[in-house]
mmCIF file of C-alpha atoms and ligand atoms in Angstrom:
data_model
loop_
_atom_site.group_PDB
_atom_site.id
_atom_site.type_symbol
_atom_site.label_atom_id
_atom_site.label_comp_id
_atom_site.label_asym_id
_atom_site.label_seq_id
_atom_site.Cartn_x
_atom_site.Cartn_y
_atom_site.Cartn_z
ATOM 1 C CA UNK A 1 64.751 85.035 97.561
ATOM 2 C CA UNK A 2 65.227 84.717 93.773
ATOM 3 C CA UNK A 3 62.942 83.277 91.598
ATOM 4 C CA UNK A 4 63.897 81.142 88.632
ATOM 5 C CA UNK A 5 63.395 81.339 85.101
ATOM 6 C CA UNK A 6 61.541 78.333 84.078
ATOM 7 C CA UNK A 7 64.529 77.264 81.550
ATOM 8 C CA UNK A 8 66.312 77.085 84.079
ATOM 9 C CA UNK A 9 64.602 74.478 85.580
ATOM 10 C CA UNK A 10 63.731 72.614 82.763
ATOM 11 C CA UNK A 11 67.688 72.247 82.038
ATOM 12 C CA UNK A 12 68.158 71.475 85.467
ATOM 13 C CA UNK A 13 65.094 68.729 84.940
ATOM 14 C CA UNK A 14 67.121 67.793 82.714
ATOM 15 C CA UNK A 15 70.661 67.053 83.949
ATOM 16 C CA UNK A 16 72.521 70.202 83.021
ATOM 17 C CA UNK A 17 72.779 71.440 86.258
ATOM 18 C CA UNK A 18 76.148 72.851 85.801
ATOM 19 C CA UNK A 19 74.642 75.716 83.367
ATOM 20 C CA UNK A 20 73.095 76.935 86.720
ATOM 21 C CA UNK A 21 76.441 77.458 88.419
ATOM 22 C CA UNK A 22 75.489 80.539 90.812
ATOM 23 C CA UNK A 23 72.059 79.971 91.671
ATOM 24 C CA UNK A 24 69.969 78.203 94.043
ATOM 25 C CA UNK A 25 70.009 74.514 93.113
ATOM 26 C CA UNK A 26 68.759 73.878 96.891
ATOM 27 C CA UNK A 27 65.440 76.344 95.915
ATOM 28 C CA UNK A 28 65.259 75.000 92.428
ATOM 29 C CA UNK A 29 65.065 71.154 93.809
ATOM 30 C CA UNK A 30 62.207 71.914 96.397
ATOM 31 C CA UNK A 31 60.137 73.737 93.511
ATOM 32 C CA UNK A 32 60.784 70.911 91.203
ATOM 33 C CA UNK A 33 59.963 68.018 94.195
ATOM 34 C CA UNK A 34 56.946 70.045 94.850
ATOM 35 C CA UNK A 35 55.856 69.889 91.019
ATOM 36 C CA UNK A 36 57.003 65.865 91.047
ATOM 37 C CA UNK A 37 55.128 64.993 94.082
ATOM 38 C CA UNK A 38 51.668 66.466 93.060
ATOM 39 C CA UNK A 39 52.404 65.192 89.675
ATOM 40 C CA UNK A 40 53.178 61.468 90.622
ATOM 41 C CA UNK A 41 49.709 60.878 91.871
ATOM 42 C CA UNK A 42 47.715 62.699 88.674
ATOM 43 C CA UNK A 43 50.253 60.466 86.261
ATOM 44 C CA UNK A 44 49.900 57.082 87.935
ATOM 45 C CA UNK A 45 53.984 57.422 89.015
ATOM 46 C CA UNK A 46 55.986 55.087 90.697
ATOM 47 C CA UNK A 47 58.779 56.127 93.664
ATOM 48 C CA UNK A 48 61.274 54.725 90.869
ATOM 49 C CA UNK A 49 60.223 57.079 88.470
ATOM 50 C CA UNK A 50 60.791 59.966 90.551
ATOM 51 C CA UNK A 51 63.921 58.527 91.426
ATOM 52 C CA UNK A 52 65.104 58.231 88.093
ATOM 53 C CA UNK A 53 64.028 61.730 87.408
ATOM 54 C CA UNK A 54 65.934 62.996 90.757
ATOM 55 C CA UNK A 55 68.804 60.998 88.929
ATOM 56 C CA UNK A 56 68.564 63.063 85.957
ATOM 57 C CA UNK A 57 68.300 59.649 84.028
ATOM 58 C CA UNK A 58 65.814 58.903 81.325
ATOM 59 C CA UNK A 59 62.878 57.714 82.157
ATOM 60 C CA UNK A 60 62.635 53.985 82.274
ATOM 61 C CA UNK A 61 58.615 53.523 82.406
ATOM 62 C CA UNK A 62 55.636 55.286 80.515
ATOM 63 C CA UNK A 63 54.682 57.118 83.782
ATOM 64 C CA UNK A 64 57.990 58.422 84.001
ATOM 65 C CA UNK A 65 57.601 59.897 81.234
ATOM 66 C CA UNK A 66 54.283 61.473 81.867
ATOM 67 C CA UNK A 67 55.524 62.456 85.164
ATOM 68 C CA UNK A 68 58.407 64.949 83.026
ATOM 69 C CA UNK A 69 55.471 66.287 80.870
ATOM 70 C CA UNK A 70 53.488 66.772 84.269
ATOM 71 C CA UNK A 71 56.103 68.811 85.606
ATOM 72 C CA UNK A 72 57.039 70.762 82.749
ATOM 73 C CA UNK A 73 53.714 71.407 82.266
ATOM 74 C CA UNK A 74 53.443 72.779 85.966
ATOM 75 C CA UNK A 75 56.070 75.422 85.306
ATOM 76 C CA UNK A 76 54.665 75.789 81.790
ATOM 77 C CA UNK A 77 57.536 75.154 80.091
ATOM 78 C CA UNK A 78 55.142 72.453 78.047
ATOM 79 C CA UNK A 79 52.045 74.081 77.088
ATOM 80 C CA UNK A 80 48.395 72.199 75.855
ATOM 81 C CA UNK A 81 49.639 71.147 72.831
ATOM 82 C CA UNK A 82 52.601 69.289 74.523
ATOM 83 C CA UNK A 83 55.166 71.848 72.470
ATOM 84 C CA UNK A 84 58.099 73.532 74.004
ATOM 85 C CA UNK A 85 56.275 77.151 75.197
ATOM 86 C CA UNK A 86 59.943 78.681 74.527
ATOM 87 C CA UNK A 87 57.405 82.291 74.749
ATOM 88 C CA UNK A 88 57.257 81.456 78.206
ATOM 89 C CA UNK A 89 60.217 80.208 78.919
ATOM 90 C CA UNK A 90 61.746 83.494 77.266
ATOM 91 C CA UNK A 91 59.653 86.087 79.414
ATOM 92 C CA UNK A 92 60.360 83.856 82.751
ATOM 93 C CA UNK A 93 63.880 83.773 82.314
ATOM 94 C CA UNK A 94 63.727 87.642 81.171
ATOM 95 C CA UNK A 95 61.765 88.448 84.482
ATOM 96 C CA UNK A 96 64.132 86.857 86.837
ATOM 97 C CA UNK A 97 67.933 87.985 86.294
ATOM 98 C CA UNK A 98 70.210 85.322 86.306
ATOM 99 C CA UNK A 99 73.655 85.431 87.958
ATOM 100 C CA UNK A 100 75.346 84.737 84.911
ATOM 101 C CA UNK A 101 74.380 86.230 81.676
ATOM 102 C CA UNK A 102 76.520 84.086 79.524
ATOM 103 C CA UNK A 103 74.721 80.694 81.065
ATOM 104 C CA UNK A 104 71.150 82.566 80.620
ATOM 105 C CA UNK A 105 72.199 83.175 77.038
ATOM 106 C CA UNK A 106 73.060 79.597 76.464
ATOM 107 C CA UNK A 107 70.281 78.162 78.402
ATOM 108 C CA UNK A 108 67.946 79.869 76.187
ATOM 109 C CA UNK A 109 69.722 79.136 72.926
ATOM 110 C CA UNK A 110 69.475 75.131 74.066
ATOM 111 C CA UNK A 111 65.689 75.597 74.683
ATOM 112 C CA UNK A 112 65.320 77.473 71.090
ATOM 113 C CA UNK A 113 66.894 74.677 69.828
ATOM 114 C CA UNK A 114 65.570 71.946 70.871
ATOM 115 C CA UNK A 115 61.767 73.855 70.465
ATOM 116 C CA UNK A 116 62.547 73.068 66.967
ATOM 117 C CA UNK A 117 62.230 69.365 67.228
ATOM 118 C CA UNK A 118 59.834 67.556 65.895
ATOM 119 C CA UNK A 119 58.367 65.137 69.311
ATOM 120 C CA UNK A 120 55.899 62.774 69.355
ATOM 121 C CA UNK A 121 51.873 63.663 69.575
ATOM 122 C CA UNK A 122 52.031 62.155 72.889
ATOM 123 C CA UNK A 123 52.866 64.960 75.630
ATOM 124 C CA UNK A 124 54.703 62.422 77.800
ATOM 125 C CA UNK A 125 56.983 60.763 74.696
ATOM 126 C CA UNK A 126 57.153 64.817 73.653
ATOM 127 C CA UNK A 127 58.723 65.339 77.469
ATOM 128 C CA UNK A 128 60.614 62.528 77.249
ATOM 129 C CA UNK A 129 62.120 63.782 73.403
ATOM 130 C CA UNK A 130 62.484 67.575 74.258
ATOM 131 C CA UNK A 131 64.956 66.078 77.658
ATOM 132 C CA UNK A 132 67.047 64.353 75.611
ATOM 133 C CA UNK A 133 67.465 67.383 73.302
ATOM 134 C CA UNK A 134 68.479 69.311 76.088
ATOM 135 C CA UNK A 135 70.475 66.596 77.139
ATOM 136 C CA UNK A 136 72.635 66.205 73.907
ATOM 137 C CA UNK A 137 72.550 70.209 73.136
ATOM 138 C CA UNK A 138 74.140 70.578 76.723
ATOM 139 C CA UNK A 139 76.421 67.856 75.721
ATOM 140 C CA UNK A 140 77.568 69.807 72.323
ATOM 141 C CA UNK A 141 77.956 73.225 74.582
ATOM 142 C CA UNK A 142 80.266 71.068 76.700
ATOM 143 C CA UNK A 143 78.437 71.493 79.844
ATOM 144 C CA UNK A 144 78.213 67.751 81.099
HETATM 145 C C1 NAG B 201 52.125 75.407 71.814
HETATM 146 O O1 NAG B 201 53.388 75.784 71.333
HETATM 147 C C2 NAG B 201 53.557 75.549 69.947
HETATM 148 C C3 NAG B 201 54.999 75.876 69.605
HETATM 149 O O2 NAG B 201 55.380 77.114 70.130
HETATM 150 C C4 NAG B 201 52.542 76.403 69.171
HETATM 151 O O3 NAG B 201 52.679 76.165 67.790
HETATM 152 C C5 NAG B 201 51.129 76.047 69.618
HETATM 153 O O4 NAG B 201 50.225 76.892 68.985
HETATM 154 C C6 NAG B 201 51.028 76.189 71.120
HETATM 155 N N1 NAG B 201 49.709 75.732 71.532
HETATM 156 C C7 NAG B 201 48.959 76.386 72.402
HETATM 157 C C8 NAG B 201 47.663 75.762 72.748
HETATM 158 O O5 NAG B 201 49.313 77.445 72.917
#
């Protein structure tokens, strides 16, 4: 089966779904409701915060919000200092080859970008900051 590149997931955390045209959303949700579920009970979650997550909306409580830094930090995507790890985002996505190049390319450019933020000290207001970059990037790219 194939394996995902982090970014990939993280964009797909993060509502931009359709930049993963051509790979396994169905594997990609069971990693990422794997993360959530063993994340909602070390962050104090709610079921509504997962839900809002599986909703791709922004989080409406504090929790929620630690609950998207949990789970980035799972696929390390957010690393100790609560920054974007775009390192390891860059050598997942390089292991793994996606199905479309072009959407790879741009999924990557996105998470440069929006490394480049400056977030909050707080890793769950970080989360919460770097999803609505990706958010608003994937907006600009036209890909909501
Ligand atoms: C986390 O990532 C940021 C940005 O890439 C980097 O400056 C920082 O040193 C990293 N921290 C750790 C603990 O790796």
């Amino acid at each position: 089966m194939q394996r995902l590149p982090a970014i990939f997931v993280a964009v797909l955390l993060f509502s931009v779904a359709v930049l993963v045209r051509g790979f396994d959303e169905k594997e990609a949700m069971a990693k990422l409701m794997e993360s959530a579920e063993s994340c909602m009970g070390e962050v104090g979650a709610a079921q509504s915060d997962l839900q809002d997550l599986v909703k791709k909306q922004p989080a409406s409580t504090y929790e929620g919000k630690c609950l998207r830094a949990c789970v980035m930090k799972s696929f390390g995507l957010l690393n100790s200092s609560g920054k974007l790890d775009t390192e390891a985002g860059h050598e997942k996505a390089k292991q793994y080859t996606g199905d479309d190049p072009a959407k790879l390319k741009l999924a990557l450019e996105i998470g440069d970008t929006c490394a480049g933020i400056s977030v909050p000290e707080d890793h769950c207001e970080a989360a919460e900051a770097y999803g609505a970059c990706f958010k608003s990037e994937a907006t600009k790219h036209g890909l909501m």
